[in-house]
PDB file of C-alpha atoms in Angstrom:
ATOM      1  CA  GLY A   1      14.240  -9.824   2.837  1.00 62.00           C
ATOM      2  CA  GLN A   2      11.166  -9.748   4.967  1.00 66.00           C
ATOM      3  CA  GLN A   3       8.237 -11.717   3.608  1.00 85.00           C
ATOM      4  CA  VAL A   4       4.510 -11.449   3.966  1.00 92.00           C
ATOM      5  CA  GLN A   5       2.398 -14.335   2.709  1.00 94.00           C
ATOM      6  CA  GLN A   6      -1.340 -14.155   2.265  1.00 96.00           C
ATOM      7  CA  SER A   7      -3.793 -16.961   1.708  1.00 97.00           C
ATOM      8  CA  PRO A   8      -5.876 -17.808  -0.097  1.00 97.00           C
ATOM      9  CA  ALA A   9      -4.879 -15.953  -3.263  1.00 96.00           C
ATOM     10  CA  SER A  10      -8.519 -15.682  -4.234  1.00 97.00           C
ATOM     11  CA  LEU A  11     -11.873 -16.412  -2.702  1.00 97.00           C
ATOM     12  CA  VAL A  12     -15.366 -16.668  -4.143  1.00 97.00           C
ATOM     13  CA  LEU A  13     -18.283 -16.184  -1.800  1.00 97.00           C
ATOM     14  CA  GLN A  14     -22.013 -16.170  -2.025  1.00 97.00           C
ATOM     15  CA  GLU A  15     -23.551 -13.186  -0.358  1.00 97.00           C
ATOM     16  CA  GLY A  16     -24.089 -13.887   3.324  1.00 97.00           C
ATOM     17  CA  GLU A  17     -21.189 -16.282   3.707  1.00 97.00           C
ATOM     18  CA  ASN A  18     -18.331 -15.678   6.123  1.00 98.00           C
ATOM     19  CA  ALA A  19     -14.661 -15.689   5.156  1.00 97.00           C
ATOM     20  CA  GLU A  20     -11.284 -15.681   6.844  1.00 98.00           C
ATOM     21  CA  LEU A  21      -8.176 -14.302   5.183  1.00 98.00           C
ATOM     22  CA  GLN A  22      -4.767 -15.278   6.491  1.00 98.00           C
ATOM     23  CA  CYS A  23      -1.496 -13.372   6.730  1.00 96.00           C
ATOM     24  CA  ASN A  24       1.817 -14.903   7.777  1.00 95.00           C
ATOM     25  CA  PHE A  25       5.039 -12.977   8.177  1.00 90.00           C
ATOM     26  CA  SER A  26       8.682 -13.862   8.563  1.00 83.00           C
ATOM     27  CA  SER A  27       9.670 -11.716  11.503  1.00 75.00           C
ATOM     28  CA  THR A  28       8.361 -10.835  14.900  1.00 66.00           C
ATOM     29  CA  ALA A  29       8.194  -7.221  13.748  1.00 63.00           C
ATOM     30  CA  THR A  30       4.518  -6.529  13.265  1.00 69.00           C
ATOM     31  CA  ARG A  31       2.482  -3.359  13.388  1.00 83.00           C
ATOM     32  CA  LEU A  32       0.267  -5.306  11.037  1.00 91.00           C
ATOM     33  CA  GLN A  33      -2.143  -3.377   8.866  1.00 93.00           C
ATOM     34  CA  TRP A  34      -4.977  -4.507   6.609  1.00 96.00           C
ATOM     35  CA  PHE A  35      -5.957  -2.615   3.483  1.00 96.00           C
ATOM     36  CA  TYR A  36      -8.781  -2.912   0.969  1.00 97.00           C
ATOM     37  CA  GLN A  37      -8.578  -2.002  -2.681  1.00 96.00           C
ATOM     38  CA  HIS A  38     -11.465  -1.950  -5.099  1.00 92.00           C
ATOM     39  CA  PRO A  39     -10.346  -2.513  -8.688  1.00 85.00           C
ATOM     40  CA  GLY A  40      -8.914   0.781  -9.915  1.00 82.00           C
ATOM     41  CA  GLY A  41      -9.420   2.342  -6.508  1.00 87.00           C
ATOM     42  CA  ARG A  42      -7.134   3.592  -3.794  1.00 91.00           C
ATOM     43  CA  LEU A  43      -5.823   1.475  -0.956  1.00 94.00           C
ATOM     44  CA  VAL A  44      -8.013   2.055   2.051  1.00 94.00           C
ATOM     45  CA  SER A  45      -6.764   1.330   5.538  1.00 93.00           C
ATOM     46  CA  LEU A  46      -9.053  -1.107   7.353  1.00 96.00           C
ATOM     47  CA  PHE A  47      -7.090  -1.907  10.487  1.00 94.00           C
ATOM     48  CA  TYR A  48      -3.901  -0.943  12.214  1.00 92.00           C
ATOM     49  CA  ASN A  49      -3.527  -3.885  14.573  1.00 92.00           C
ATOM     50  CA  PRO A  50      -0.141  -4.619  16.172  1.00 88.00           C
ATOM     51  CA  SER A  51      -1.649  -7.300  18.404  1.00 90.00           C
ATOM     52  CA  GLY A  52      -4.927  -8.641  19.644  1.00 94.00           C
ATOM     53  CA  THR A  53      -8.361  -8.332  18.114  1.00 97.00           C
ATOM     54  CA  LYS A  54     -10.159  -5.335  16.646  1.00 96.00           C
ATOM     55  CA  HIS A  55     -13.624  -4.995  15.140  1.00 97.00           C
ATOM     56  CA  THR A  56     -15.106  -2.621  12.612  1.00 95.00           C
ATOM     57  CA  GLY A  57     -18.615  -3.378  11.433  1.00 96.00           C
ATOM     58  CA  ARG A  58     -18.569  -6.832   9.886  1.00 97.00           C
ATOM     59  CA  LEU A  59     -14.775  -7.026   9.851  1.00 98.00           C
ATOM     60  CA  THR A  60     -12.555  -8.479  12.578  1.00 98.00           C
ATOM     61  CA  SER A  61      -8.772  -8.332  12.603  1.00 97.00           C
ATOM     62  CA  THR A  62      -6.771 -10.665  14.837  1.00 97.00           C
ATOM     63  CA  THR A  63      -2.991 -10.517  15.178  1.00 94.00           C
ATOM     64  CA  VAL A  64      -1.013 -13.166  17.070  1.00 93.00           C
ATOM     65  CA  THR A  65       2.454 -11.672  17.195  1.00 88.00           C
ATOM     66  CA  ASN A  66       4.419 -14.578  18.677  1.00 88.00           C
ATOM     67  CA  GLU A  67       2.961 -16.909  16.050  1.00 91.00           C
ATOM     68  CA  ARG A  68       3.756 -14.441  13.260  1.00 91.00           C
ATOM     69  CA  ARG A  69       0.269 -14.464  11.840  1.00 93.00           C
ATOM     70  CA  GLY A  70      -2.778 -12.358  11.410  1.00 95.00           C
ATOM     71  CA  SER A  71      -6.267 -12.879  10.069  1.00 97.00           C
ATOM     72  CA  LEU A  72      -9.134 -10.828   8.718  1.00 98.00           C
ATOM     73  CA  HIS A  73     -12.632 -12.196   9.188  1.00 98.00           C
ATOM     74  CA  ILE A  74     -15.503 -11.006   7.051  1.00 98.00           C
ATOM     75  CA  SER A  75     -18.912 -11.890   8.384  1.00 98.00           C
ATOM     76  CA  SER A  76     -22.142 -11.933   6.376  1.00 98.00           C
ATOM     77  CA  SER A  77     -20.346 -10.935   3.189  1.00 97.00           C
ATOM     78  CA  GLN A  78     -21.950  -8.470   0.785  1.00 97.00           C
ATOM     79  CA  THR A  79     -21.296  -7.810  -2.900  1.00 96.00           C
ATOM     80  CA  THR A  80     -19.708  -4.494  -1.907  1.00 95.00           C
ATOM     81  CA  ASP A  81     -16.988  -6.437  -0.076  1.00 96.00           C
ATOM     82  CA  SER A  82     -15.593  -7.560  -3.439  1.00 97.00           C
ATOM     83  CA  GLY A  83     -12.052  -6.389  -4.043  1.00 97.00           C
ATOM     84  CA  THR A  84      -8.520  -7.208  -2.950  1.00 97.00           C
ATOM     85  CA  TYR A  85      -7.431  -7.294   0.672  1.00 98.00           C
ATOM     86  CA  PHE A  86      -3.800  -6.670   1.500  1.00 97.00           C
ATOM     87  CA  CYS A  87      -1.904  -7.424   4.655  1.00 95.00           C
ATOM     88  CA  ALA A  88       1.180  -5.316   5.386  1.00 93.00           C
ATOM     89  CA  ILE A  89       3.864  -5.524   8.028  1.00 89.00           C
ATOM     90  CA  ALA A  90       6.025  -2.646   9.214  1.00 81.00           C
ATOM     91  CA  TYR A  91       9.718  -3.358   9.006  1.00 73.00           C
ATOM     92  CA  ALA A  92      12.644  -0.966   9.010  1.00 66.00           C
ATOM     93  CA  GLN A  93      11.897   0.198   5.492  1.00 62.00           C
ATOM     94  CA  GLY A  94       8.258   0.993   5.982  1.00 71.00           C
ATOM     95  CA  LEU A  95       5.573  -1.484   5.088  1.00 82.00           C
ATOM     96  CA  THR A  96       6.065  -4.745   3.227  1.00 87.00           C
ATOM     97  CA  PHE A  97       2.886  -5.932   1.532  1.00 92.00           C
ATOM     98  CA  GLY A  98       1.586  -9.358   0.761  1.00 93.00           C
ATOM     99  CA  LEU A  99       0.260 -10.113  -2.721  1.00 94.00           C
ATOM    100  CA  GLY A 100      -3.297  -9.835  -1.511  1.00 96.00           C
ATOM    101  CA  THR A 101      -6.423 -11.968  -1.432  1.00 97.00           C
ATOM    102  CA  ARG A 102      -8.917 -11.233  -4.190  1.00 97.00           C
ATOM    103  CA  VAL A 103     -12.445 -11.611  -2.853  1.00 97.00           C
ATOM    104  CA  SER A 104     -15.448 -11.919  -5.127  1.00 97.00           C
ATOM    105  CA  VAL A 105     -18.894 -11.901  -3.562  1.00 97.00           C
ATOM    106  CA  PHE A 106     -21.850 -12.878  -5.739  1.00 96.00           C
ATOM    107  CA  PRO A 107     -25.546 -12.348  -4.972  1.00 95.00           C
TER     108      PRO A 107
ATOM    109  CA  ASN B   1      -9.326  16.746   4.914  1.00 67.00           C
ATOM    110  CA  ALA B   2      -8.888  15.724   1.282  1.00 78.00           C
ATOM    111  CA  GLY B   3      -6.533  12.903   2.130  1.00 93.00           C
ATOM    112  CA  VAL B   4      -3.298  12.277   0.269  1.00 96.00           C
ATOM    113  CA  ILE B   5      -3.394  14.027  -3.096  1.00 97.00           C
ATOM    114  CA  GLN B   6      -1.457  12.741  -6.075  1.00 97.00           C
ATOM    115  CA  THR B   7      -1.125  14.437  -9.424  1.00 97.00           C
ATOM    116  CA  PRO B   8      -1.472  13.715 -12.232  1.00 97.00           C
ATOM    117  CA  ARG B   9      -3.856  10.749 -12.066  1.00 96.00           C
ATOM    118  CA  HIS B  10      -2.609   9.485 -15.400  1.00 97.00           C
ATOM    119  CA  LYS B  11       0.588  10.205 -17.280  1.00 97.00           C
ATOM    120  CA  VAL B  12       1.666   8.903 -20.653  1.00 97.00           C
ATOM    121  CA  THR B  13       5.277   9.323 -21.713  1.00 96.00           C
ATOM    122  CA  GLY B  14       7.366   8.177 -24.601  1.00 96.00           C
ATOM    123  CA  LYS B  15      10.351   5.932 -24.000  1.00 96.00           C
ATOM    124  CA  GLY B  16      13.312   8.036 -22.896  1.00 96.00           C
ATOM    125  CA  GLN B  17      11.267  10.965 -21.630  1.00 97.00           C
ATOM    126  CA  GLU B  18      11.198  12.233 -18.053  1.00 97.00           C
ATOM    127  CA  ALA B  19       8.225  11.885 -15.728  1.00 97.00           C
ATOM    128  CA  THR B  20       7.628  13.811 -12.500  1.00 97.00           C
ATOM    129  CA  LEU B  21       4.959  12.649 -10.092  1.00 98.00           C
ATOM    130  CA  TRP B  22       3.612  14.809  -7.268  1.00 98.00           C
ATOM    131  CA  CYS B  23       2.284  13.995  -3.843  1.00 98.00           C
ATOM    132  CA  GLU B  24       0.702  16.169  -1.172  1.00 98.00           C
ATOM    133  CA  PRO B  25       0.529  14.303   2.151  1.00 97.00           C
ATOM    134  CA  ILE B  26      -2.125  14.778   4.767  1.00 95.00           C
ATOM    135  CA  SER B  27      -1.453  17.941   6.747  1.00 94.00           C
ATOM    136  CA  GLY B  28       0.333  17.138   9.997  1.00 92.00           C
ATOM    137  CA  HIS B  29       1.688  13.802   8.840  1.00 93.00           C
ATOM    138  CA  SER B  30       5.436  13.561   9.242  1.00 91.00           C
ATOM    139  CA  ALA B  31       6.124  10.458   7.133  1.00 92.00           C
ATOM    140  CA  VAL B  32       5.740  10.082   3.381  1.00 95.00           C
ATOM    141  CA  PHE B  33       6.142   6.853   1.449  1.00 94.00           C
ATOM    142  CA  TRP B  34       6.308   6.001  -2.244  1.00 96.00           C
ATOM    143  CA  TYR B  35       5.259   2.615  -3.556  1.00 96.00           C
ATOM    144  CA  ARG B  36       4.857   1.124  -7.007  1.00 96.00           C
ATOM    145  CA  GLN B  37       2.052  -1.286  -7.851  1.00 95.00           C
ATOM    146  CA  THR B  38       1.983  -3.702 -10.765  1.00 94.00           C
ATOM    147  CA  ILE B  39      -0.018  -6.845 -11.374  1.00 89.00           C
ATOM    148  CA  VAL B  40       3.112  -8.982 -11.545  1.00 89.00           C
ATOM    149  CA  GLN B  41       5.133  -7.557  -8.638  1.00 89.00           C
ATOM    150  CA  GLY B  42       2.335  -6.320  -6.421  1.00 90.00           C
ATOM    151  CA  LEU B  43       3.147  -3.427  -4.102  1.00 92.00           C
ATOM    152  CA  GLU B  44       6.837  -2.546  -3.992  1.00 92.00           C
ATOM    153  CA  PHE B  45       8.372  -0.117  -1.533  1.00 91.00           C
ATOM    154  CA  LEU B  46      10.413   2.619  -3.177  1.00 94.00           C
ATOM    155  CA  THR B  47      11.374   5.262  -0.633  1.00 94.00           C
ATOM    156  CA  TYR B  48      10.429   6.871   2.673  1.00 90.00           C
ATOM    157  CA  PHE B  49      10.789  10.360   4.190  1.00 93.00           C
ATOM    158  CA  ARG B  50      10.288  11.409   7.758  1.00 92.00           C
ATOM    159  CA  ASN B  51      10.151  15.110   8.621  1.00 93.00           C
ATOM    160  CA  GLN B  52      11.277  15.743   5.023  1.00 94.00           C
ATOM    161  CA  ALA B  53      14.508  13.786   5.502  1.00 94.00           C
ATOM    162  CA  PRO B  54      15.124  10.700   3.375  1.00 92.00           C
ATOM    163  CA  ILE B  55      15.154   7.671   5.661  1.00 89.00           C
ATOM    164  CA  ASP B  56      15.298   4.710   3.340  1.00 87.00           C
ATOM    165  CA  ASP B  57      15.492   4.568  -0.444  1.00 89.00           C
ATOM    166  CA  SER B  58      16.443   0.922  -0.671  1.00 86.00           C
ATOM    167  CA  GLY B  59      13.607   0.202  -3.070  1.00 88.00           C
ATOM    168  CA  MET B  60      14.536   2.859  -5.586  1.00 90.00           C
ATOM    169  CA  PRO B  61      16.164   1.857  -8.872  1.00 88.00           C
ATOM    170  CA  LYS B  62      19.244   3.986  -8.373  1.00 83.00           C
ATOM    171  CA  GLU B  63      20.085   5.050 -11.877  1.00 89.00           C
ATOM    172  CA  ARG B  64      16.944   6.783 -13.088  1.00 95.00           C
ATOM    173  CA  PHE B  65      14.713   7.284 -10.067  1.00 96.00           C
ATOM    174  CA  SER B  66      14.954  10.088  -7.546  1.00 96.00           C
ATOM    175  CA  ALA B  67      12.641  11.469  -4.890  1.00 97.00           C
ATOM    176  CA  GLN B  68      12.610  14.735  -2.992  1.00 96.00           C
ATOM    177  CA  MET B  69      10.598  16.327  -0.261  1.00 96.00           C
ATOM    178  CA  PRO B  70      11.464  20.041  -0.372  1.00 94.00           C
ATOM    179  CA  ASN B  71       8.828  20.989   2.191  1.00 93.00           C
ATOM    180  CA  GLN B  72       6.317  19.302   4.461  1.00 92.00           C
ATOM    181  CA  SER B  73       3.481  19.771   2.012  1.00 94.00           C
ATOM    182  CA  HIS B  74       4.746  17.929  -1.016  1.00 95.00           C
ATOM    183  CA  SER B  75       7.038  15.252  -2.347  1.00 98.00           C
ATOM    184  CA  THR B  76       8.055  14.433  -5.896  1.00 98.00           C
ATOM    185  CA  LEU B  77       9.171  11.265  -7.598  1.00 98.00           C
ATOM    186  CA  LYS B  78      11.157  11.806 -10.770  1.00 97.00           C
ATOM    187  CA  ILE B  79      11.911   9.127 -13.330  1.00 97.00           C
ATOM    188  CA  GLN B  80      14.470   9.982 -15.966  1.00 96.00           C
ATOM    189  CA  SER B  81      14.685   8.264 -19.318  1.00 96.00           C
ATOM    190  CA  THR B  82      11.485   6.299 -18.732  1.00 96.00           C
ATOM    191  CA  GLN B  83      11.336   2.731 -19.962  1.00 96.00           C
ATOM    192  CA  PRO B  84       8.289   0.545 -20.715  1.00 95.00           C
ATOM    193  CA  GLN B  85       9.027  -1.520 -17.581  1.00 94.00           C
ATOM    194  CA  ASP B  86       8.476   1.623 -15.499  1.00 96.00           C
ATOM    195  CA  SER B  87       4.785   1.468 -16.384  1.00 97.00           C
ATOM    196  CA  ALA B  88       2.902   1.036 -13.114  1.00 97.00           C
ATOM    197  CA  VAL B  89       0.692   2.798 -10.642  1.00 97.00           C
ATOM    198  CA  TYR B  90       2.850   4.915  -8.357  1.00 97.00           C
ATOM    199  CA  LEU B  91       1.343   5.328  -4.925  1.00 97.00           C
ATOM    200  CA  CYS B  92       2.130   7.909  -2.294  1.00 97.00           C
ATOM    201  CA  ALA B  93       1.130   7.433   1.324  1.00 95.00           C
ATOM    202  CA  SER B  94       1.540   9.354   4.540  1.00 94.00           C
ATOM    203  CA  SER B  95       1.312   8.569   8.210  1.00 91.00           C
ATOM    204  CA  PHE B  96       1.455  10.532  11.406  1.00 89.00           C
ATOM    205  CA  GLY B  97       4.566   8.896  12.792  1.00 77.00           C
ATOM    206  CA  GLY B  98       6.056   6.643  10.151  1.00 63.00           C
ATOM    207  CA  ASP B  99       5.184   3.319  11.730  1.00 66.00           C
ATOM    208  CA  GLU B 100       1.549   3.995  12.211  1.00 77.00           C
ATOM    209  CA  ARG B 101      -1.573   3.724  10.131  1.00 86.00           C
ATOM    210  CA  LEU B 102      -0.871   4.532   6.501  1.00 89.00           C
ATOM    211  CA  PHE B 103      -3.123   6.595   4.239  1.00 93.00           C
ATOM    212  CA  PHE B 104      -2.745   6.272   0.481  1.00 95.00           C
ATOM    213  CA  GLY B 105      -3.490   8.566  -2.408  1.00 96.00           C
ATOM    214  CA  HIS B 106      -5.285   7.426  -5.562  1.00 95.00           C
ATOM    215  CA  GLY B 107      -1.999   6.916  -7.312  1.00 96.00           C
ATOM    216  CA  THR B 108      -0.553   8.055 -10.612  1.00 97.00           C
ATOM    217  CA  LYS B 109      -0.859   5.576 -13.438  1.00 97.00           C
ATOM    218  CA  LEU B 110       2.253   5.916 -15.559  1.00 98.00           C
ATOM    219  CA  SER B 111       2.219   4.453 -19.037  1.00 97.00           C
ATOM    220  CA  VAL B 112       5.478   4.448 -20.994  1.00 97.00           C
ATOM    221  CA  LEU B 113       4.961   3.805 -24.672  1.00 94.00           C
TER     222      LEU B 113
END
């Protein structure tokens, strides 16, 4: 089936550091989305980004469709950024999710 | 807009009992999805409705799981004869057009004892 691979699996940051999360997928089908989930919380949509670059606050999503990859950049990380970030790709059966990148930001 | 509403938030059942989970999508959204989340398997697609019609249920365990969407304002996921391996957080999501931005509910945490 379709695969979505995220890296790294986990990331530890000191507050203020930048980070880049990677997402690779097995098909040219994209409609890539990024989600954030705080432990025990709901999945929150961060970006719907089929291609190109989008910005929201300190977050930047970049999708390069023909290279089958996407990235999420976090700048000047804060402790409130801690949680798990999921990449998802839309295929015929809805979204297929990666296993996520767990981000821990310490003061 | 209260977002996607799922009830109950937590459900505990005994092995062999039935569990029914409810989802109210965002008003105006035509697509409704069900996912299951566990630590081991991550987020697994279960089934998908568009305009109340079932589009894809390829992720549903066929024997004991069923999903319906009787009207545009709610969907149900029913699990018959629950087993301990069914324990998970069941997530409902909706989107405006099915392949667009997805909005999730808080989920129902099902615990089968």
